[in-house]
mmCIF file of C-alpha atoms in Angstrom:
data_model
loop_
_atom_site.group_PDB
_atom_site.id
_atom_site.type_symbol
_atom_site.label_atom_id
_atom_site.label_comp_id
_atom_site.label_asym_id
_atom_site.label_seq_id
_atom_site.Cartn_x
_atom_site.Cartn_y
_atom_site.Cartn_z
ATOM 1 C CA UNK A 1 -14.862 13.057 6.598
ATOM 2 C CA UNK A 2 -12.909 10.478 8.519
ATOM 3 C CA UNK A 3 -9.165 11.359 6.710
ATOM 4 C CA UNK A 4 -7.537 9.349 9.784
ATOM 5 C CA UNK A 5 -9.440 5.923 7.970
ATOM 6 C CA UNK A 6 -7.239 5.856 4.996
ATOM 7 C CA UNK A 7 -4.271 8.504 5.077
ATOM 8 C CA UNK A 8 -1.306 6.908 6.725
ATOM 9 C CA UNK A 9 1.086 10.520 6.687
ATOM 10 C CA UNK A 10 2.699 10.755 9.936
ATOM 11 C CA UNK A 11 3.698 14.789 9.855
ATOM 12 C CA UNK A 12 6.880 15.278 11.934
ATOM 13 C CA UNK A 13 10.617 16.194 10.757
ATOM 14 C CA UNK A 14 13.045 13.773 9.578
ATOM 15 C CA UNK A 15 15.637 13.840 6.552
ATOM 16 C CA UNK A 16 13.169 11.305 4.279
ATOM 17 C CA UNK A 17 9.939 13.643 4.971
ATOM 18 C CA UNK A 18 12.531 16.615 3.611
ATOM 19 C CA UNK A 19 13.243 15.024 0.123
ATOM 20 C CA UNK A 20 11.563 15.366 -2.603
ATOM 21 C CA UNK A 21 8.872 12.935 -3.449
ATOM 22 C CA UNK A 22 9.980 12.183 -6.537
ATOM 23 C CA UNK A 23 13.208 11.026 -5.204
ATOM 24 C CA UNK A 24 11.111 8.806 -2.427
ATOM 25 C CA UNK A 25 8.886 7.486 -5.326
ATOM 26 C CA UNK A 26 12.121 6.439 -7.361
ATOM 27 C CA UNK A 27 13.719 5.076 -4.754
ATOM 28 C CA UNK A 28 10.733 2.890 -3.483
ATOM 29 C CA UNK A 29 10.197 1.756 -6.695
ATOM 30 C CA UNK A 30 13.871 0.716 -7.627
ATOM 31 C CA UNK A 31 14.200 -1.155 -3.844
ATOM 32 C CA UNK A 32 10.939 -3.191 -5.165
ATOM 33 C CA UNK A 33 12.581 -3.998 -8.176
ATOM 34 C CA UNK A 34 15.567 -4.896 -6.888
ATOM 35 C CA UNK A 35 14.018 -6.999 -4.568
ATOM 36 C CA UNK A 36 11.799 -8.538 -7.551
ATOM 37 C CA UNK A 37 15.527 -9.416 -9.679
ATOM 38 C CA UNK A 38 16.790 -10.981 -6.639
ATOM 39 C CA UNK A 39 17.213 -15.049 -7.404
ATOM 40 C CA UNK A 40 15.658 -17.385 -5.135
ATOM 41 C CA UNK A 41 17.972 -17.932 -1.741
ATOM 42 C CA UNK A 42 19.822 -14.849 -2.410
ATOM 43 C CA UNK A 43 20.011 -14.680 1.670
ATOM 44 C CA UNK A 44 22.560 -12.012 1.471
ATOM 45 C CA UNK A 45 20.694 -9.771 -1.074
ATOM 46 C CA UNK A 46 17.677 -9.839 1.470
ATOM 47 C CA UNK A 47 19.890 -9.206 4.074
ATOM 48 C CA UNK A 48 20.994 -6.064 3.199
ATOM 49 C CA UNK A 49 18.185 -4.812 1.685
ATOM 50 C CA UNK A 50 16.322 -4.912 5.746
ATOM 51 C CA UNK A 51 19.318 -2.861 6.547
ATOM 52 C CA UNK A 52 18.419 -0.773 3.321
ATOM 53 C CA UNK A 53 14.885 -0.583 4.956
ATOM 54 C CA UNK A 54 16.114 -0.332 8.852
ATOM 55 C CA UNK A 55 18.703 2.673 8.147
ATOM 56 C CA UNK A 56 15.871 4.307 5.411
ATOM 57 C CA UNK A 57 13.091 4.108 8.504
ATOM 58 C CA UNK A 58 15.950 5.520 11.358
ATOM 59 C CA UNK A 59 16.082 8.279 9.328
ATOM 60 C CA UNK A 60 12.530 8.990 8.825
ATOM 61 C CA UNK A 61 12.615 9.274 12.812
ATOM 62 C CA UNK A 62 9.354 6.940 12.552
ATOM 63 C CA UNK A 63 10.740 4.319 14.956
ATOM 64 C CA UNK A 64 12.929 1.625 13.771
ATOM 65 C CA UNK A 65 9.914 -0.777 14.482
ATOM 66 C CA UNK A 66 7.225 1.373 12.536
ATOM 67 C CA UNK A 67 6.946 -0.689 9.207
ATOM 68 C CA UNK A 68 7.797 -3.857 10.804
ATOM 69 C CA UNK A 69 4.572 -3.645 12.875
ATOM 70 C CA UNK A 70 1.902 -2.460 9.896
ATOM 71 C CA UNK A 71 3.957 -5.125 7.611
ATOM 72 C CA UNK A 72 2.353 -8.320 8.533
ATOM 73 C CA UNK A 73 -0.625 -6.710 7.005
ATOM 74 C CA UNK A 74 1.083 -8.403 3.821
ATOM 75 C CA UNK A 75 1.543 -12.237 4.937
ATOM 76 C CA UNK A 76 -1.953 -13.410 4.308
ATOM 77 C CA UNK A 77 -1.739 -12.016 0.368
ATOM 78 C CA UNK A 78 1.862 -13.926 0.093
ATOM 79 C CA UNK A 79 0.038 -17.357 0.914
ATOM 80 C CA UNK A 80 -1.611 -17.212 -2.074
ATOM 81 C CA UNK A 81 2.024 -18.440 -3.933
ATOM 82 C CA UNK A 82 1.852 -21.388 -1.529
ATOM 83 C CA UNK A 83 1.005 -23.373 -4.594
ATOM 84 C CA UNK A 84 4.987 -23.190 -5.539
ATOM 85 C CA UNK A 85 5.405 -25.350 -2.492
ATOM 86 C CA UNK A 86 3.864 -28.455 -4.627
ATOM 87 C CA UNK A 87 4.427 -27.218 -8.209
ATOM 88 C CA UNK A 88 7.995 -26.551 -8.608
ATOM 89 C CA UNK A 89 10.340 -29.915 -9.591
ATOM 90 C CA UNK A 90 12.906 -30.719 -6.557
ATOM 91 C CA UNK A 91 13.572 -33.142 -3.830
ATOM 92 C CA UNK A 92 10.632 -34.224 -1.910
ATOM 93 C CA UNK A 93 10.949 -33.250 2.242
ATOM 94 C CA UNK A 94 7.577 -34.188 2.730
ATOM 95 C CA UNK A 95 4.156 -35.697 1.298
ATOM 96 C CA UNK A 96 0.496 -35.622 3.087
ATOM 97 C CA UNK A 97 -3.040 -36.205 1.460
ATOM 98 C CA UNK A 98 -5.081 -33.373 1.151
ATOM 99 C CA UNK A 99 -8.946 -34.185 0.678
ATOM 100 C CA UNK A 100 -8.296 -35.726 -3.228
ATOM 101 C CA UNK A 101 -4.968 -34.910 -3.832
ATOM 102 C CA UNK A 102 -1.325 -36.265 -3.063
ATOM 103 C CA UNK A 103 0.397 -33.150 -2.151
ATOM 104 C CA UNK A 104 4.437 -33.616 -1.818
ATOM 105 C CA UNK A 105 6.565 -30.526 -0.528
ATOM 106 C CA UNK A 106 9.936 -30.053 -2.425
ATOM 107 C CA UNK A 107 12.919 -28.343 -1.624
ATOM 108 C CA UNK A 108 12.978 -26.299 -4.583
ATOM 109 C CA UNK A 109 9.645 -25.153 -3.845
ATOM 110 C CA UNK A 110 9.883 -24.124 -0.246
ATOM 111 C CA UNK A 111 13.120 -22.158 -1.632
ATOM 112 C CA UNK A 112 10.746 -20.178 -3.782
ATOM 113 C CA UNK A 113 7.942 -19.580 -1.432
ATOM 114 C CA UNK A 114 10.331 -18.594 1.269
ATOM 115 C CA UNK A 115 11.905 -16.043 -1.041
ATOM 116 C CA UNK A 116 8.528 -14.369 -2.357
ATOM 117 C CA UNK A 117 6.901 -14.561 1.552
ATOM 118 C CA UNK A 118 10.606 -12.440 1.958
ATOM 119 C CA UNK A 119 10.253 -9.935 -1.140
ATOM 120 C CA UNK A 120 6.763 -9.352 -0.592
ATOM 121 C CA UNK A 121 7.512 -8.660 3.134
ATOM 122 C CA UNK A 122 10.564 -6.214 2.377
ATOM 123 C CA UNK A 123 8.493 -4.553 -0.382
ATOM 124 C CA UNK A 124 5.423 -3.556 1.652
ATOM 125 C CA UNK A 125 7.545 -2.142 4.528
ATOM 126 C CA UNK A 126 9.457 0.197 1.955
ATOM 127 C CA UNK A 127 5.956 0.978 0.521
ATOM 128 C CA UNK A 128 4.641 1.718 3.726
ATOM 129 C CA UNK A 129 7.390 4.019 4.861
ATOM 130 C CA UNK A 130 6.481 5.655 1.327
ATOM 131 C CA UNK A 131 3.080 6.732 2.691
ATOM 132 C CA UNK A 132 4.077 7.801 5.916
ATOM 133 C CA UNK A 133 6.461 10.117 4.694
ATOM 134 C CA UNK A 134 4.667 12.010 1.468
ATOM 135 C CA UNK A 135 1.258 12.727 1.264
ATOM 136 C CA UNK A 136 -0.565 11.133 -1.167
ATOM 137 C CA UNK A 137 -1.309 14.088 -3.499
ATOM 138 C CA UNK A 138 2.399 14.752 -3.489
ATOM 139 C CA UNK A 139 2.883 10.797 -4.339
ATOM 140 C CA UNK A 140 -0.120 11.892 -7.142
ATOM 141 C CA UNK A 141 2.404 14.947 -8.281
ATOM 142 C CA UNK A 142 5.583 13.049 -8.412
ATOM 143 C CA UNK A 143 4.066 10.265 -10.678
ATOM 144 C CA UNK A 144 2.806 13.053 -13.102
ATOM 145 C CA UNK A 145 6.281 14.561 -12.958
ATOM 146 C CA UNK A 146 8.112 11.024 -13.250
ATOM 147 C CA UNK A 147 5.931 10.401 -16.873
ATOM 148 C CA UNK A 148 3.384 8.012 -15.655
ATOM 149 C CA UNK A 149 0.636 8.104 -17.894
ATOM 150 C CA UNK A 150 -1.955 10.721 -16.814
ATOM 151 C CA UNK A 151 -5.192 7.725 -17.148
ATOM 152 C CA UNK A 152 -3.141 6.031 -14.223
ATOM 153 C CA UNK A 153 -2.419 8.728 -12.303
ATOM 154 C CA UNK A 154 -6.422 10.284 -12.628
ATOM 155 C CA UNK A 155 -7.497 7.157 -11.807
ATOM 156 C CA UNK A 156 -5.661 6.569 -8.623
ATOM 157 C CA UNK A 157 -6.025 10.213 -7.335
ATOM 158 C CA UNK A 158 -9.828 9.889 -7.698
ATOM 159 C CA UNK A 159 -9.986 6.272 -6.292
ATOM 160 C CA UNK A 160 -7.964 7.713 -3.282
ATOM 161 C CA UNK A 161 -10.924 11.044 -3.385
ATOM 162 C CA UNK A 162 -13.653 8.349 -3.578
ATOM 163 C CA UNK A 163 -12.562 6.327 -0.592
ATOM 164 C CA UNK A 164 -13.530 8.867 1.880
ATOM 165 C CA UNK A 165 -16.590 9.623 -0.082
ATOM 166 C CA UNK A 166 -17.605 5.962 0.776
ATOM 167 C CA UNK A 167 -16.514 5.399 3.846
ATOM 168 C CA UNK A 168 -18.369 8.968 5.352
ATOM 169 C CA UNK A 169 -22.002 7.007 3.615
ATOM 170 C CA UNK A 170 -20.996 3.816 5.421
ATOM 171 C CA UNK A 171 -20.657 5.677 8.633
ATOM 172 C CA UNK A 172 -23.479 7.884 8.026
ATOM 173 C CA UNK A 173 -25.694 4.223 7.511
ATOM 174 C CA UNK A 174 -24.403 2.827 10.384
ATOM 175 C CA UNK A 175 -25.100 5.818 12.571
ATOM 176 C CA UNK A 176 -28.585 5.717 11.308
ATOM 177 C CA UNK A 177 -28.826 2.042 11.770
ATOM 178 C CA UNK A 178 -28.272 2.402 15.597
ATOM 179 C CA UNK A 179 -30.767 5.566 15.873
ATOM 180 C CA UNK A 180 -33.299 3.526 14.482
ATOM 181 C CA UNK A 181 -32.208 -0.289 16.340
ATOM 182 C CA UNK A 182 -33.380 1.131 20.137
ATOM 183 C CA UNK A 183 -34.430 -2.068 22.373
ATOM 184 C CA UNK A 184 -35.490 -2.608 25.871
ATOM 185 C CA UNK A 185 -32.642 -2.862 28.638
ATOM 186 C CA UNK A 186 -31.941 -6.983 28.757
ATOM 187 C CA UNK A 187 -33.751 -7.811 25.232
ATOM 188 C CA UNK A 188 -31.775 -7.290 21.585
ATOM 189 C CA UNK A 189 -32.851 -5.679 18.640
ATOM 190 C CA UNK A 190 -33.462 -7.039 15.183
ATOM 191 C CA UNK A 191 -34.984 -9.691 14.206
ATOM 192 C CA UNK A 192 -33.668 -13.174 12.334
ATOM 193 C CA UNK A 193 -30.925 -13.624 10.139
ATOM 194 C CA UNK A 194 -33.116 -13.623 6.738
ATOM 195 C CA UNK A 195 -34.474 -10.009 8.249
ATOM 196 C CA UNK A 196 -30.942 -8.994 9.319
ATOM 197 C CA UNK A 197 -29.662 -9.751 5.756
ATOM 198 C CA UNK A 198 -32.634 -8.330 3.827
ATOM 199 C CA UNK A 199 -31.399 -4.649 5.743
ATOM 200 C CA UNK A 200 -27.923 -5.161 5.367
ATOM 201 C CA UNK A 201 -28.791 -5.471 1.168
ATOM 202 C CA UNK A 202 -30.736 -2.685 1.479
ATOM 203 C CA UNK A 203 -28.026 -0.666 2.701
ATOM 204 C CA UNK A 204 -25.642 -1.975 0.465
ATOM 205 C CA UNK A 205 -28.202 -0.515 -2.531
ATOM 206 C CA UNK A 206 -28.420 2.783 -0.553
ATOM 207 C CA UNK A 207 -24.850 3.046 -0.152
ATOM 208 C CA UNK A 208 -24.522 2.321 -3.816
ATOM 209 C CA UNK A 209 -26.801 4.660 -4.924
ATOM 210 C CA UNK A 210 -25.848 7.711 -2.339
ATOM 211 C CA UNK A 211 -22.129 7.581 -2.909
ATOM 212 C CA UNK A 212 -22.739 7.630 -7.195
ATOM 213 C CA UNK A 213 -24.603 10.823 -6.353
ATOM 214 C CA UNK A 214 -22.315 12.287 -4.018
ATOM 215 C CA UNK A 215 -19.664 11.542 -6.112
ATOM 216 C CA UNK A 216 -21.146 13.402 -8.680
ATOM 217 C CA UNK A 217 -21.606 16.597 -6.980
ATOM 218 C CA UNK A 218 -18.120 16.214 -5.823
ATOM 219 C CA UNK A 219 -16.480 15.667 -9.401
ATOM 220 C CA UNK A 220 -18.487 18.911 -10.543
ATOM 221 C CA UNK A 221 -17.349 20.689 -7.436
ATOM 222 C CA UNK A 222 -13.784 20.188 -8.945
ATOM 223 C CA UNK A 223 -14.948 21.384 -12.104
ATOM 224 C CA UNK A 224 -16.479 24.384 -11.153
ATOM 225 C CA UNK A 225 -12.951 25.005 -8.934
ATOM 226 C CA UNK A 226 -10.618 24.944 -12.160
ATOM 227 C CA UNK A 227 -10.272 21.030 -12.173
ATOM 228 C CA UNK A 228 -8.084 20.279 -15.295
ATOM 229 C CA UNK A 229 -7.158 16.431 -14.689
ATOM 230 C CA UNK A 230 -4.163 17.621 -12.603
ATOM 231 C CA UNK A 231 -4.008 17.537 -9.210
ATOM 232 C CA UNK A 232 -2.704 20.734 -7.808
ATOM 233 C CA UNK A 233 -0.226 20.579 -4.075
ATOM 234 C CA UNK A 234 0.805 23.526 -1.950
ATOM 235 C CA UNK A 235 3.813 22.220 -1.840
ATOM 236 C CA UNK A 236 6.375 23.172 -4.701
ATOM 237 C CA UNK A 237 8.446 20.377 -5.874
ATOM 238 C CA UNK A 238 11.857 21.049 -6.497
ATOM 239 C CA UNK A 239 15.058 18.821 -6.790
ATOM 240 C CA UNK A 240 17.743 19.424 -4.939
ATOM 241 C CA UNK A 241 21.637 18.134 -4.650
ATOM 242 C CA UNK A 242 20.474 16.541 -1.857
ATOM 243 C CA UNK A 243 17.662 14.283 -3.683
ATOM 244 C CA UNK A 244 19.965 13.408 -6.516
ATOM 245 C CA UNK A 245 22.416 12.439 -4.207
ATOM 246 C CA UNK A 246 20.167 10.050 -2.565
ATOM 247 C CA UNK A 247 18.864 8.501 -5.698
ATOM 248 C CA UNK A 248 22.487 8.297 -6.484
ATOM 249 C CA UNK A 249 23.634 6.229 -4.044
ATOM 250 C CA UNK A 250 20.291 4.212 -3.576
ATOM 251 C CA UNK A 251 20.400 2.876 -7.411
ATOM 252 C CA UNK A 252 24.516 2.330 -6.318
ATOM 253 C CA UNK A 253 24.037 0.363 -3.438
ATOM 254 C CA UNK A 254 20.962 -1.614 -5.357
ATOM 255 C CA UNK A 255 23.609 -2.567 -7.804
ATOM 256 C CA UNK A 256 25.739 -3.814 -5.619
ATOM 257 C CA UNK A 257 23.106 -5.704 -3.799
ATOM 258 C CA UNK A 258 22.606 -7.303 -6.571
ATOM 259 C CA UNK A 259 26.253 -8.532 -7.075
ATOM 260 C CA UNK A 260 26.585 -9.463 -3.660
ATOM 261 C CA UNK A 261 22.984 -11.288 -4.076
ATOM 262 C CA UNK A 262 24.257 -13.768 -7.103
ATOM 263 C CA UNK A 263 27.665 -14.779 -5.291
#
């Protein structure tokens, strides 16, 4: 299976990949949150949570540039709130016609697009820095431990299983696709568009159809293994001074961020 297609763990030895990940699931959780209960224009909230998130990834020794680079990932889901630029009340900086409509750009709502394009974009870097420092069945284990409701947590441990599942059949069509798409040197393969699209629905069916079944054998394989609804981890999970002292000063600092965010 392709494992590098999906898991984002980068394995090396840092103070964040030695905590607990409990702690790094509480923490990533409560630096969303805050972010979330920040008001709009709270420029020095944001401000110190990215040096939250900048000293967080210098001590993950991931580079202080890691998350900042996989982040923009994120921009193209924020645009969807670009509606607040034309639906919140405020002073008008700007009007244009768009197809039908009179569009007209307030201040009020550029103040709240700006600050969600900001949240969303501080949230996904902490998030990211979450999966490159625990594994994902240790993420798994630590919301099982932290009370999350054992439906949620089954369901995104075997969505996580199933990915690879479905991403082996894609390769596995695509690899037979090419073996059986040979053409003479200087002419292409295939034929129209309509023929092109009539395989590409087959394949979708087959792929369909092959991952159900392999999914199958690979949810009785877990059976037949001891498979209780739990994921099990080599790795034991134990809370130290250390981890409660991070929390600890995390939720603090939050806190204050907030204060400092409303002045």
């Amino acid at each position: 299976m392709h494992f590098d297609a999906f898991d984002r763990y980068h394995d090396t030895e840092s103070f964040i990949h030695r905590l607990d990940p409990r702690a790094k699931v509480v923490v990533t959780v409560a630096f969303i949150l805050s972010n979330a209960l920040l008001p709009d224009g709270a420029w020095i909230g944001f401000g110190l949570s990215l040096l939250f998130l900048l000293f967080v990834t210098a001590l993950s020794n991931l580079g202080i540039t890691f998350t900042l680079r996989r982040s923009f990932v994120a921009f193209p889901f924020a645009l969807v709130a670009i509606t607040v630029l034309f639906s919140i009340p405020g002073n008008p900086i700007t009007s244009f016609r768009f197809l039908m409509w009179d569009l007209t750009i307030t201040d009020a709502g550029l103040l709240r697009f700006v600050s969600i394009v900001i949240r969303s974009w501080l949230s996904v870097q902490m998030a990211i820095l979450l999966v490159a420092t625990a594994r994902f069945p240790d993420i798994v284990h630590a919301l099982e431990h932290l009370r999350v409701p054992m439906i949620l947590t089954t369901i995104i441990a075997f969505l996580y299983r199933y990915l690879f599942v479905l991403a082996d059949e894609v390769f596995r069509l695509l690899r037979a696709r090419e073996a059986r798409s040979a053409a003479a040197a200087g002419s292409r393969s295939g034929g129209s568009v309509a023929w092109r699209a009539g395989v590409a629905g087959n394949m979708a069916g087959q792929l369909f159809l092959r991952s159900y079944e392999r999914s199958d054998r690979v949810y009785n394989a877990m059976l037949a293994r001891g498979y209780t609804g739990h994921l099990q981890t080599m790795n034991p999970h134990e809370l130290h001074r250390t981890d409660y002292a991070t929390m600890a000063f995390s939720i603090l600092f939050f806190l204050l961020l907030q204060l400092a965010g409303r002045l």
